[in-house]
Amino acid sequence: MKPLQFNLLLFLFLSAMCSYGQEETDEYLEFNDRNNVVHGVYVGIHMGLGEVENERAYLGGLKIAYVANQQFEVGFAANFLYSEQDIFNNTLSRYEDLIAVYGGLHLEPILFSKKRINLSFPLLLGAGAVGYVDAKYRHDDNFEEELTEDDFDEVFVAEPGINALFNISRYLQLEAGVKYRFSSKIELPPTRISRINGFSAGIGIKVGIFNMGRNRYKKNVQ
């Protein structure tokens, strides 16, 4: 074969290979991975109003949770409760209010998770402590009281509820709902209150990443 013909064939062969490689690189098939499990994590704070023994109670709390596929949360929640009871303690000759701190496992199945507004059913299962403080505490920011272990009693709590979740963005979510608190019996003088059962309603904010999965991927067409 003459050199000129050989060089021409070689040039055509290399051109074809380059063209094939270019087509293989530039052509993609896009597909959606929304059916795959996506993961999320967040930190949330909430506050609310409620009641204990028909008296007003103020609540606040913190949550840290993992979110599976935007459909189920599992994590840890901690709550603080302050109730204006004005119970007279004969021993100390003063009026007292109720305080409680409790926390534990947080579970929350979520319905309509792909919509802008979701419906969820949070549940807290945990334990904590209940005690009394001088009623002056709520009127005087500088008031200090020394508390010991004898001033508190342990309590076990189950707190189911129902929430409306508002998806503001991939990183921000608002919630509003109602809960009912069931507690074990407490024995703490003065003994007018035996349980801290009661309704509460509140609002909260969650900050995190609720969908860490990418929406679309690209794959070479073979």
mmCIF file with all atom_site columns, C-alpha atoms in Angstrom:
data_model
loop_
_atom_site.group_PDB
_atom_site.id
_atom_site.type_symbol
_atom_site.label_atom_id
_atom_site.label_alt_id
_atom_site.label_comp_id
_atom_site.label_asym_id
_atom_site.label_entity_id
_atom_site.label_seq_id
_atom_site.pdbx_PDB_ins_code
_atom_site.Cartn_x
_atom_site.Cartn_y
_atom_site.Cartn_z
_atom_site.occupancy
_atom_site.B_iso_or_equiv
_atom_site.pdbx_formal_charge
_atom_site.auth_seq_id
_atom_site.auth_comp_id
_atom_site.auth_asym_id
_atom_site.auth_atom_id
_atom_site.pdbx_PDB_model_num
ATOM 1   C CA . MET A 1 1   ? 0.000   0.000  0.000   1.00 0.00 ? 1   MET A CA 1
ATOM 2   C CA . LYS A 1 2   ? 1.283   3.395  -0.931  1.00 0.00 ? 2   LYS A CA 1
ATOM 3   C CA . PRO A 1 3   ? 2.215   5.776  1.891   1.00 0.00 ? 3   PRO A CA 1
ATOM 4   C CA . LEU A 1 4   ? -0.374  8.332  0.768   1.00 0.00 ? 4   LEU A CA 1
ATOM 5   C CA . GLN A 1 5   ? -3.220  5.808  0.889   1.00 0.00 ? 5   GLN A CA 1
ATOM 6   C CA . PHE A 1 6   ? -2.042  4.452  4.238   1.00 0.00 ? 6   PHE A CA 1
ATOM 7   C CA . ASN A 1 7   ? -1.933  7.934  5.772   1.00 0.00 ? 7   ASN A CA 1
ATOM 8   C CA . LEU A 1 8   ? -5.415  8.707  4.423   1.00 0.00 ? 8   LEU A CA 1
ATOM 9   C CA . LEU A 1 9   ? -6.897  5.537  5.956   1.00 0.00 ? 9   LEU A CA 1
ATOM 10  C CA . LEU A 1 10  ? -5.156  6.231  9.268   1.00 0.00 ? 10  LEU A CA 1
ATOM 11  C CA . PHE A 1 11  ? -6.544  9.767  9.300   1.00 0.00 ? 11  PHE A CA 1
ATOM 12  C CA . LEU A 1 12  ? -10.104 8.538  8.605   1.00 0.00 ? 12  LEU A CA 1
ATOM 13  C CA . PHE A 1 13  ? -9.810  5.861  11.327  1.00 0.00 ? 13  PHE A CA 1
ATOM 14  C CA . LEU A 1 14  ? -8.583  8.344  13.952  1.00 0.00 ? 14  LEU A CA 1
ATOM 15  C CA . SER A 1 15  ? -11.295 10.827 12.968  1.00 0.00 ? 15  SER A CA 1
ATOM 16  C CA . ALA A 1 16  ? -13.984 8.169  13.419  1.00 0.00 ? 16  ALA A CA 1
ATOM 17  C CA . MET A 1 17  ? -12.614 7.190  16.836  1.00 0.00 ? 17  MET A CA 1
ATOM 18  C CA . CYS A 1 18  ? -12.530 10.805 17.995  1.00 0.00 ? 18  CYS A CA 1
ATOM 19  C CA . SER A 1 19  ? -16.068 11.365 16.779  1.00 0.00 ? 19  SER A CA 1
ATOM 20  C CA . TYR A 1 20  ? -17.298 8.233  18.605  1.00 0.00 ? 20  TYR A CA 1
ATOM 21  C CA . GLY A 1 21  ? -15.567 9.287  21.803  1.00 0.00 ? 21  GLY A CA 1
ATOM 22  C CA . GLN A 1 22  ? -17.054 12.761 21.572  1.00 0.00 ? 22  GLN A CA 1
ATOM 23  C CA . GLU A 1 23  ? -20.563 11.377 21.135  1.00 0.00 ? 23  GLU A CA 1
ATOM 24  C CA . GLU A 1 24  ? -20.103 9.003  24.058  1.00 0.00 ? 24  GLU A CA 1
ATOM 25  C CA . THR A 1 25  ? -18.991 11.847 26.324  1.00 0.00 ? 25  THR A CA 1
ATOM 26  C CA . ASP A 1 26  ? -21.588 14.427 25.328  1.00 0.00 ? 26  ASP A CA 1
ATOM 27  C CA . GLU A 1 27  ? -24.727 12.256 25.309  1.00 0.00 ? 27  GLU A CA 1
ATOM 28  C CA . TYR A 1 28  ? -26.277 11.555 28.700  1.00 0.00 ? 28  TYR A CA 1
ATOM 29  C CA . LEU A 1 29  ? -29.369 9.969  30.096  1.00 0.00 ? 29  LEU A CA 1
ATOM 30  C CA . GLU A 1 30  ? -30.950 11.921 32.960  1.00 0.00 ? 30  GLU A CA 1
ATOM 31  C CA . PHE A 1 31  ? -32.987 10.136 35.567  1.00 0.00 ? 31  PHE A CA 1
ATOM 32  C CA . ASN A 1 32  ? -34.691 11.180 38.805  1.00 0.00 ? 32  ASN A CA 1
ATOM 33  C CA . ASP A 1 33  ? -33.686 9.543  42.091  1.00 0.00 ? 33  ASP A CA 1
ATOM 34  C CA . ARG A 1 34  ? -36.611 10.782 44.187  1.00 0.00 ? 34  ARG A CA 1
ATOM 35  C CA . ASN A 1 35  ? -37.638 7.172  44.849  1.00 0.00 ? 35  ASN A CA 1
ATOM 36  C CA . ASN A 1 36  ? -34.357 6.584  46.676  1.00 0.00 ? 36  ASN A CA 1
ATOM 37  C CA . VAL A 1 37  ? -34.111 7.147  50.421  1.00 0.00 ? 37  VAL A CA 1
ATOM 38  C CA . VAL A 1 38  ? -32.841 10.625 51.250  1.00 0.00 ? 38  VAL A CA 1
ATOM 39  C CA . HIS A 1 39  ? -31.478 11.655 54.614  1.00 0.00 ? 39  HIS A CA 1
ATOM 40  C CA . GLY A 1 40  ? -31.797 14.744 56.778  1.00 0.00 ? 40  GLY A CA 1
ATOM 41  C CA . VAL A 1 41  ? -30.758 16.150 60.133  1.00 0.00 ? 41  VAL A CA 1
ATOM 42  C CA . TYR A 1 42  ? -31.913 19.217 62.053  1.00 0.00 ? 42  TYR A CA 1
ATOM 43  C CA . VAL A 1 43  ? -31.883 21.113 65.323  1.00 0.00 ? 43  VAL A CA 1
ATOM 44  C CA . GLY A 1 44  ? -35.192 22.532 66.485  1.00 0.00 ? 44  GLY A CA 1
ATOM 45  C CA . ILE A 1 45  ? -36.490 24.775 69.244  1.00 0.00 ? 45  ILE A CA 1
ATOM 46  C CA . HIS A 1 46  ? -40.091 25.202 70.307  1.00 0.00 ? 46  HIS A CA 1
ATOM 47  C CA . MET A 1 47  ? -42.205 27.046 72.870  1.00 0.00 ? 47  MET A CA 1
ATOM 48  C CA . GLY A 1 48  ? -45.772 26.828 74.010  1.00 0.00 ? 48  GLY A CA 1
ATOM 49  C CA . LEU A 1 49  ? -48.518 27.358 76.538  1.00 0.00 ? 49  LEU A CA 1
ATOM 50  C CA . GLY A 1 50  ? -50.363 24.687 78.444  1.00 0.00 ? 50  GLY A CA 1
ATOM 51  C CA . GLU A 1 51  ? -51.865 23.725 81.744  1.00 0.00 ? 51  GLU A CA 1
ATOM 52  C CA . VAL A 1 52  ? -51.192 21.611 84.817  1.00 0.00 ? 52  VAL A CA 1
ATOM 53  C CA . GLU A 1 53  ? -54.084 21.087 87.225  1.00 0.00 ? 53  GLU A CA 1
ATOM 54  C CA . ASN A 1 54  ? -56.048 23.833 85.426  1.00 0.00 ? 54  ASN A CA 1
ATOM 55  C CA . GLU A 1 55  ? -53.278 26.367 85.999  1.00 0.00 ? 55  GLU A CA 1
ATOM 56  C CA . ARG A 1 56  ? -51.226 28.065 83.273  1.00 0.00 ? 56  ARG A CA 1
ATOM 57  C CA . ALA A 1 57  ? -47.943 26.474 82.248  1.00 0.00 ? 57  ALA A CA 1
ATOM 58  C CA . TYR A 1 58  ? -45.119 27.737 80.014  1.00 0.00 ? 58  TYR A CA 1
ATOM 59  C CA . LEU A 1 59  ? -43.048 25.296 77.985  1.00 0.00 ? 59  LEU A CA 1
ATOM 60  C CA . GLY A 1 60  ? -39.876 25.396 75.938  1.00 0.00 ? 60  GLY A CA 1
ATOM 61  C CA . GLY A 1 61  ? -37.718 22.745 74.391  1.00 0.00 ? 61  GLY A CA 1
ATOM 62  C CA . LEU A 1 62  ? -34.974 21.541 72.097  1.00 0.00 ? 62  LEU A CA 1
ATOM 63  C CA . LYS A 1 63  ? -34.906 18.720 69.537  1.00 0.00 ? 63  LYS A CA 1
ATOM 64  C CA . ILE A 1 64  ? -32.116 17.039 67.595  1.00 0.00 ? 64  ILE A CA 1
ATOM 65  C CA . ALA A 1 65  ? -33.299 14.495 65.058  1.00 0.00 ? 65  ALA A CA 1
ATOM 66  C CA . TYR A 1 66  ? -32.506 12.425 61.979  1.00 0.00 ? 66  TYR A CA 1
ATOM 67  C CA . VAL A 1 67  ? -35.085 12.448 59.161  1.00 0.00 ? 67  VAL A CA 1
ATOM 68  C CA . ALA A 1 68  ? -35.481 9.374  56.936  1.00 0.00 ? 68  ALA A CA 1
ATOM 69  C CA . ASN A 1 69  ? -36.874 10.041 53.459  1.00 0.00 ? 69  ASN A CA 1
ATOM 70  C CA . GLN A 1 70  ? -38.766 13.094 54.768  1.00 0.00 ? 70  GLN A CA 1
ATOM 71  C CA . GLN A 1 71  ? -41.250 10.622 56.282  1.00 0.00 ? 71  GLN A CA 1
ATOM 72  C CA . PHE A 1 72  ? -39.984 9.682  59.733  1.00 0.00 ? 72  PHE A CA 1
ATOM 73  C CA . GLU A 1 73  ? -37.970 11.409 62.451  1.00 0.00 ? 73  GLU A CA 1
ATOM 74  C CA . VAL A 1 74  ? -36.040 9.823  65.297  1.00 0.00 ? 74  VAL A CA 1
ATOM 75  C CA . GLY A 1 75  ? -33.925 11.723 67.778  1.00 0.00 ? 75  GLY A CA 1
ATOM 76  C CA . PHE A 1 76  ? -33.723 13.323 71.214  1.00 0.00 ? 76  PHE A CA 1
ATOM 77  C CA . ALA A 1 77  ? -36.012 15.966 72.725  1.00 0.00 ? 77  ALA A CA 1
ATOM 78  C CA . ALA A 1 78  ? -35.769 17.887 76.001  1.00 0.00 ? 78  ALA A CA 1
ATOM 79  C CA . ASN A 1 79  ? -38.478 20.093 77.528  1.00 0.00 ? 79  ASN A CA 1
ATOM 80  C CA . PHE A 1 80  ? -38.718 22.619 80.348  1.00 0.00 ? 80  PHE A CA 1
ATOM 81  C CA . LEU A 1 81  ? -42.029 23.386 82.070  1.00 0.00 ? 81  LEU A CA 1
ATOM 82  C CA . TYR A 1 82  ? -42.977 26.174 84.493  1.00 0.00 ? 82  TYR A CA 1
ATOM 83  C CA . SER A 1 83  ? -46.484 26.348 85.958  1.00 0.00 ? 83  SER A CA 1
ATOM 84  C CA . GLU A 1 84  ? -47.929 29.170 88.088  1.00 0.00 ? 84  GLU A CA 1
ATOM 85  C CA . GLN A 1 85  ? -49.534 27.080 90.832  1.00 0.00 ? 85  GLN A CA 1
ATOM 86  C CA . ASP A 1 86  ? -49.309 29.427 93.838  1.00 0.00 ? 86  ASP A CA 1
ATOM 87  C CA . ILE A 1 87  ? -49.471 26.502 96.261  1.00 0.00 ? 87  ILE A CA 1
ATOM 88  C CA . PHE A 1 88  ? -48.948 27.530 99.888  1.00 0.00 ? 88  PHE A CA 1
ATOM 89  C CA . ASN A 1 89  ? -46.219 25.538 101.622 1.00 0.00 ? 89  ASN A CA 1
ATOM 90  C CA . ASN A 1 90  ? -46.937 25.523 105.355 1.00 0.00 ? 90  ASN A CA 1
ATOM 91  C CA . THR A 1 91  ? -43.477 24.289 106.224 1.00 0.00 ? 91  THR A CA 1
ATOM 92  C CA . LEU A 1 92  ? -41.691 27.127 104.417 1.00 0.00 ? 92  LEU A CA 1
ATOM 93  C CA . SER A 1 93  ? -44.524 29.673 104.798 1.00 0.00 ? 93  SER A CA 1
ATOM 94  C CA . ARG A 1 94  ? -44.466 30.686 101.149 1.00 0.00 ? 94  ARG A CA 1
ATOM 95  C CA . TYR A 1 95  ? -46.334 30.266 97.865  1.00 0.00 ? 95  TYR A CA 1
ATOM 96  C CA . GLU A 1 96  ? -44.703 27.933 95.372  1.00 0.00 ? 96  GLU A CA 1
ATOM 97  C CA . ASP A 1 97  ? -44.793 27.240 91.625  1.00 0.00 ? 97  ASP A CA 1
ATOM 98  C CA . LEU A 1 98  ? -44.100 24.004 89.803  1.00 0.00 ? 98  LEU A CA 1
ATOM 99  C CA . ILE A 1 99  ? -41.109 23.353 87.535  1.00 0.00 ? 99  ILE A CA 1
ATOM 100 C CA . ALA A 1 100 ? -40.220 20.247 85.530  1.00 0.00 ? 100 ALA A CA 1
ATOM 101 C CA . VAL A 1 101 ? -37.425 19.168 83.204  1.00 0.00 ? 101 VAL A CA 1
ATOM 102 C CA . TYR A 1 102 ? -37.787 16.011 81.121  1.00 0.00 ? 102 TYR A CA 1
ATOM 103 C CA . GLY A 1 103 ? -36.429 14.511 77.930  1.00 0.00 ? 103 GLY A CA 1
ATOM 104 C CA . GLY A 1 104 ? -35.954 11.339 75.965  1.00 0.00 ? 104 GLY A CA 1
ATOM 105 C CA . LEU A 1 105 ? -36.671 9.567  72.694  1.00 0.00 ? 105 LEU A CA 1
ATOM 106 C CA . HIS A 1 106 ? -38.393 11.612 69.984  1.00 0.00 ? 106 HIS A CA 1
ATOM 107 C CA . LEU A 1 107 ? -40.353 9.800  67.241  1.00 0.00 ? 107 LEU A CA 1
ATOM 108 C CA . GLU A 1 108 ? -42.394 11.513 64.522  1.00 0.00 ? 108 GLU A CA 1
ATOM 109 C CA . PRO A 1 109 ? -44.039 9.883  61.480  1.00 0.00 ? 109 PRO A CA 1
ATOM 110 C CA . ILE A 1 110 ? -44.862 12.393 58.726  1.00 0.00 ? 110 ILE A CA 1
ATOM 111 C CA . LEU A 1 111 ? -47.704 12.326 56.190  1.00 0.00 ? 111 LEU A CA 1
ATOM 112 C CA . PHE A 1 112 ? -47.838 14.236 52.871  1.00 0.00 ? 112 PHE A CA 1
ATOM 113 C CA . SER A 1 113 ? -44.075 14.797 53.098  1.00 0.00 ? 113 SER A CA 1
ATOM 114 C CA . LYS A 1 114 ? -43.778 15.915 49.449  1.00 0.00 ? 114 LYS A CA 1
ATOM 115 C CA . LYS A 1 115 ? -46.285 18.740 49.937  1.00 0.00 ? 115 LYS A CA 1
ATOM 116 C CA . ARG A 1 116 ? -45.593 22.263 51.148  1.00 0.00 ? 116 ARG A CA 1
ATOM 117 C CA . ILE A 1 117 ? -47.641 21.557 54.314  1.00 0.00 ? 117 ILE A CA 1
ATOM 118 C CA . ASN A 1 118 ? -47.243 18.212 56.098  1.00 0.00 ? 118 ASN A CA 1
ATOM 119 C CA . LEU A 1 119 ? -49.077 16.474 58.915  1.00 0.00 ? 119 LEU A CA 1
ATOM 120 C CA . SER A 1 120 ? -47.091 14.684 61.633  1.00 0.00 ? 120 SER A CA 1
ATOM 121 C CA . PHE A 1 121 ? -47.631 12.813 64.885  1.00 0.00 ? 121 PHE A CA 1
ATOM 122 C CA . PRO A 1 122 ? -44.771 13.484 67.325  1.00 0.00 ? 122 PRO A CA 1
ATOM 123 C CA . LEU A 1 123 ? -44.215 11.307 70.385  1.00 0.00 ? 123 LEU A CA 1
ATOM 124 C CA . LEU A 1 124 ? -41.812 11.883 73.274  1.00 0.00 ? 124 LEU A CA 1
ATOM 125 C CA . LEU A 1 125 ? -40.972 9.013  75.635  1.00 0.00 ? 125 LEU A CA 1
ATOM 126 C CA . GLY A 1 126 ? -38.689 9.989  78.485  1.00 0.00 ? 126 GLY A CA 1
ATOM 127 C CA . ALA A 1 127 ? -38.048 10.869 82.083  1.00 0.00 ? 127 ALA A CA 1
ATOM 128 C CA . GLY A 1 128 ? -37.079 13.838 84.203  1.00 0.00 ? 128 GLY A CA 1
ATOM 129 C CA . ALA A 1 129 ? -37.596 15.639 87.479  1.00 0.00 ? 129 ALA A CA 1
ATOM 130 C CA . VAL A 1 130 ? -40.343 17.757 89.043  1.00 0.00 ? 130 VAL A CA 1
ATOM 131 C CA . GLY A 1 131 ? -39.989 20.260 91.861  1.00 0.00 ? 131 GLY A CA 1
ATOM 132 C CA . TYR A 1 132 ? -41.297 23.436 93.500  1.00 0.00 ? 132 TYR A CA 1
ATOM 133 C CA . VAL A 1 133 ? -39.761 26.901 93.630  1.00 0.00 ? 133 VAL A CA 1
ATOM 134 C CA . ASP A 1 134 ? -40.717 30.064 95.473  1.00 0.00 ? 134 ASP A CA 1
ATOM 135 C CA . ALA A 1 135 ? -43.390 31.960 93.509  1.00 0.00 ? 135 ALA A CA 1
ATOM 136 C CA . LYS A 1 136 ? -41.235 35.089 93.869  1.00 0.00 ? 136 LYS A CA 1
ATOM 137 C CA . TYR A 1 137 ? -39.012 33.538 91.182  1.00 0.00 ? 137 TYR A CA 1
ATOM 138 C CA . ARG A 1 138 ? -41.354 34.612 88.369  1.00 0.00 ? 138 ARG A CA 1
ATOM 139 C CA . HIS A 1 139 ? -41.561 38.212 89.581  1.00 0.00 ? 139 HIS A CA 1
ATOM 140 C CA . ASP A 1 140 ? -37.933 38.907 90.471  1.00 0.00 ? 140 ASP A CA 1
ATOM 141 C CA . ASP A 1 141 ? -35.256 38.215 87.857  1.00 0.00 ? 141 ASP A CA 1
ATOM 142 C CA . ASN A 1 142 ? -32.545 38.582 90.507  1.00 0.00 ? 142 ASN A CA 1
ATOM 143 C CA . PHE A 1 143 ? -34.174 36.137 92.923  1.00 0.00 ? 143 PHE A CA 1
ATOM 144 C CA . GLU A 1 144 ? -32.000 33.089 93.622  1.00 0.00 ? 144 GLU A CA 1
ATOM 145 C CA . GLU A 1 145 ? -32.968 29.864 95.318  1.00 0.00 ? 145 GLU A CA 1
ATOM 146 C CA . GLU A 1 146 ? -30.761 26.977 96.334  1.00 0.00 ? 146 GLU A CA 1
ATOM 147 C CA . LEU A 1 147 ? -32.300 23.651 95.369  1.00 0.00 ? 147 LEU A CA 1
ATOM 148 C CA . THR A 1 148 ? -31.215 20.180 96.472  1.00 0.00 ? 148 THR A CA 1
ATOM 149 C CA . GLU A 1 149 ? -32.104 16.650 95.409  1.00 0.00 ? 149 GLU A CA 1
ATOM 150 C CA . ASP A 1 150 ? -34.750 16.534 98.126  1.00 0.00 ? 150 ASP A CA 1
ATOM 151 C CA . ASP A 1 151 ? -36.632 19.331 96.365  1.00 0.00 ? 151 ASP A CA 1
ATOM 152 C CA . PHE A 1 152 ? -37.296 17.174 93.272  1.00 0.00 ? 152 PHE A CA 1
ATOM 153 C CA . ASP A 1 153 ? -38.983 13.892 92.420  1.00 0.00 ? 153 ASP A CA 1
ATOM 154 C CA . GLU A 1 154 ? -38.426 11.765 89.338  1.00 0.00 ? 154 GLU A CA 1
ATOM 155 C CA . VAL A 1 155 ? -41.125 11.483 86.716  1.00 0.00 ? 155 VAL A CA 1
ATOM 156 C CA . PHE A 1 156 ? -41.709 9.427  83.571  1.00 0.00 ? 156 PHE A CA 1
ATOM 157 C CA . VAL A 1 157 ? -43.456 11.102 80.651  1.00 0.00 ? 157 VAL A CA 1
ATOM 158 C CA . ALA A 1 158 ? -45.221 10.109 77.440  1.00 0.00 ? 158 ALA A CA 1
ATOM 159 C CA . GLU A 1 159 ? -46.230 13.072 75.266  1.00 0.00 ? 159 GLU A CA 1
ATOM 160 C CA . PRO A 1 160 ? -48.075 12.372 71.982  1.00 0.00 ? 160 PRO A CA 1
ATOM 161 C CA . GLY A 1 161 ? -49.305 15.136 69.715  1.00 0.00 ? 161 GLY A CA 1
ATOM 162 C CA . ILE A 1 162 ? -50.253 16.301 66.253  1.00 0.00 ? 162 ILE A CA 1
ATOM 163 C CA . ASN A 1 163 ? -48.362 18.940 64.223  1.00 0.00 ? 163 ASN A CA 1
ATOM 164 C CA . ALA A 1 164 ? -48.699 20.892 61.016  1.00 0.00 ? 164 ALA A CA 1
ATOM 165 C CA . LEU A 1 165 ? -45.278 21.273 59.355  1.00 0.00 ? 165 LEU A CA 1
ATOM 166 C CA . PHE A 1 166 ? -44.573 24.131 56.943  1.00 0.00 ? 166 PHE A CA 1
ATOM 167 C CA . ASN A 1 167 ? -41.669 23.564 54.531  1.00 0.00 ? 167 ASN A CA 1
ATOM 168 C CA . ILE A 1 168 ? -40.150 27.002 54.007  1.00 0.00 ? 168 ILE A CA 1
ATOM 169 C CA . SER A 1 169 ? -37.017 25.720 52.238  1.00 0.00 ? 169 SER A CA 1
ATOM 170 C CA . ARG A 1 170 ? -34.687 22.749 52.097  1.00 0.00 ? 170 ARG A CA 1
ATOM 171 C CA . TYR A 1 171 ? -33.034 24.086 55.260  1.00 0.00 ? 171 TYR A CA 1
ATOM 172 C CA . LEU A 1 172 ? -35.926 25.589 57.242  1.00 0.00 ? 172 LEU A CA 1
ATOM 173 C CA . GLN A 1 173 ? -39.206 24.222 58.555  1.00 0.00 ? 173 GLN A CA 1
ATOM 174 C CA . LEU A 1 174 ? -41.848 25.683 60.873  1.00 0.00 ? 174 LEU A CA 1
ATOM 175 C CA . GLU A 1 175 ? -44.219 23.665 63.040  1.00 0.00 ? 175 GLU A CA 1
ATOM 176 C CA . ALA A 1 176 ? -47.375 24.301 65.058  1.00 0.00 ? 176 ALA A CA 1
ATOM 177 C CA . GLY A 1 177 ? -49.452 21.831 66.995  1.00 0.00 ? 177 GLY A CA 1
ATOM 178 C CA . VAL A 1 178 ? -50.971 20.463 70.174  1.00 0.00 ? 178 VAL A CA 1
ATOM 179 C CA . LYS A 1 179 ? -49.786 17.776 72.593  1.00 0.00 ? 179 LYS A CA 1
ATOM 180 C CA . TYR A 1 180 ? -50.990 15.971 75.687  1.00 0.00 ? 180 TYR A CA 1
ATOM 181 C CA . ARG A 1 181 ? -48.592 15.076 78.452  1.00 0.00 ? 181 ARG A CA 1
ATOM 182 C CA . PHE A 1 182 ? -49.039 11.869 80.488  1.00 0.00 ? 182 PHE A CA 1
ATOM 183 C CA . SER A 1 183 ? -46.837 11.447 83.558  1.00 0.00 ? 183 SER A CA 1
ATOM 184 C CA . SER A 1 184 ? -46.197 8.962  86.309  1.00 0.00 ? 184 SER A CA 1
ATOM 185 C CA . LYS A 1 185 ? -47.267 9.784  89.852  1.00 0.00 ? 185 LYS A CA 1
ATOM 186 C CA . ILE A 1 186 ? -45.073 12.137 91.872  1.00 0.00 ? 186 ILE A CA 1
ATOM 187 C CA . GLU A 1 187 ? -44.822 12.378 95.660  1.00 0.00 ? 187 GLU A CA 1
ATOM 188 C CA . LEU A 1 188 ? -43.486 15.762 96.597  1.00 0.00 ? 188 LEU A CA 1
ATOM 189 C CA . PRO A 1 189 ? -44.716 18.047 99.397  1.00 0.00 ? 189 PRO A CA 1
ATOM 190 C CA . PRO A 1 190 ? -46.909 19.976 99.182  1.00 0.00 ? 190 PRO A CA 1
ATOM 191 C CA . THR A 1 191 ? -48.801 17.025 97.717  1.00 0.00 ? 191 THR A CA 1
ATOM 192 C CA . ARG A 1 192 ? -51.651 18.802 95.926  1.00 0.00 ? 192 ARG A CA 1
ATOM 193 C CA . ILE A 1 193 ? -50.203 17.833 92.515  1.00 0.00 ? 193 ILE A CA 1
ATOM 194 C CA . SER A 1 194 ? -49.736 14.115 91.909  1.00 0.00 ? 194 SER A CA 1
ATOM 195 C CA . ARG A 1 195 ? -49.151 14.229 88.126  1.00 0.00 ? 195 ARG A CA 1
ATOM 196 C CA . ILE A 1 196 ? -48.129 16.861 85.561  1.00 0.00 ? 196 ILE A CA 1
ATOM 197 C CA . ASN A 1 197 ? -50.661 15.717 82.967  1.00 0.00 ? 197 ASN A CA 1
ATOM 198 C CA . GLY A 1 198 ? -52.075 18.354 80.643  1.00 0.00 ? 198 GLY A CA 1
ATOM 199 C CA . PHE A 1 199 ? -52.571 19.815 77.179  1.00 0.00 ? 199 PHE A CA 1
ATOM 200 C CA . SER A 1 200 ? -50.179 22.237 75.540  1.00 0.00 ? 200 SER A CA 1
ATOM 201 C CA . ALA A 1 201 ? -50.082 24.123 72.250  1.00 0.00 ? 201 ALA A CA 1
ATOM 202 C CA . GLY A 1 202 ? -47.024 25.642 70.661  1.00 0.00 ? 202 GLY A CA 1
ATOM 203 C CA . ILE A 1 203 ? -44.912 26.643 67.707  1.00 0.00 ? 203 ILE A CA 1
ATOM 204 C CA . GLY A 1 204 ? -41.367 25.798 66.697  1.00 0.00 ? 204 GLY A CA 1
ATOM 205 C CA . ILE A 1 205 ? -38.628 26.169 64.128  1.00 0.00 ? 205 ILE A CA 1
ATOM 206 C CA . LYS A 1 206 ? -36.304 23.519 62.678  1.00 0.00 ? 206 LYS A CA 1
ATOM 207 C CA . VAL A 1 207 ? -33.003 24.357 61.030  1.00 0.00 ? 207 VAL A CA 1
ATOM 208 C CA . GLY A 1 208 ? -30.947 21.759 59.174  1.00 0.00 ? 208 GLY A CA 1
ATOM 209 C CA . ILE A 1 209 ? -30.881 19.831 55.914  1.00 0.00 ? 209 ILE A CA 1
ATOM 210 C CA . PHE A 1 210 ? -34.081 17.889 55.297  1.00 0.00 ? 210 PHE A CA 1
ATOM 211 C CA . ASN A 1 211 ? -33.009 16.368 51.976  1.00 0.00 ? 211 ASN A CA 1
ATOM 212 C CA . MET A 1 212 ? -29.312 15.601 51.543  1.00 0.00 ? 212 MET A CA 1
ATOM 213 C CA . GLY A 1 213 ? -29.887 13.539 48.364  1.00 0.00 ? 213 GLY A CA 1
ATOM 214 C CA . ARG A 1 214 ? -29.319 15.047 44.908  1.00 0.00 ? 214 ARG A CA 1
ATOM 215 C CA . ASN A 1 215 ? -32.372 15.265 42.688  1.00 0.00 ? 215 ASN A CA 1
ATOM 216 C CA . ARG A 1 216 ? -30.804 14.247 39.351  1.00 0.00 ? 216 ARG A CA 1
ATOM 217 C CA . TYR A 1 217 ? -27.803 12.312 38.109  1.00 0.00 ? 217 TYR A CA 1
ATOM 218 C CA . LYS A 1 218 ? -26.209 11.955 34.655  1.00 0.00 ? 218 LYS A CA 1
ATOM 219 C CA . LYS A 1 219 ? -25.098 8.731  33.076  1.00 0.00 ? 219 LYS A CA 1
ATOM 220 C CA . ASN A 1 220 ? -23.324 8.123  29.762  1.00 0.00 ? 220 ASN A CA 1
ATOM 221 C CA . VAL A 1 221 ? -25.429 6.611  27.009  1.00 0.00 ? 221 VAL A CA 1
ATOM 222 C CA . GLN A 1 222 ? -23.677 3.444  25.829  1.00 0.00 ? 222 GLN A CA 1
#
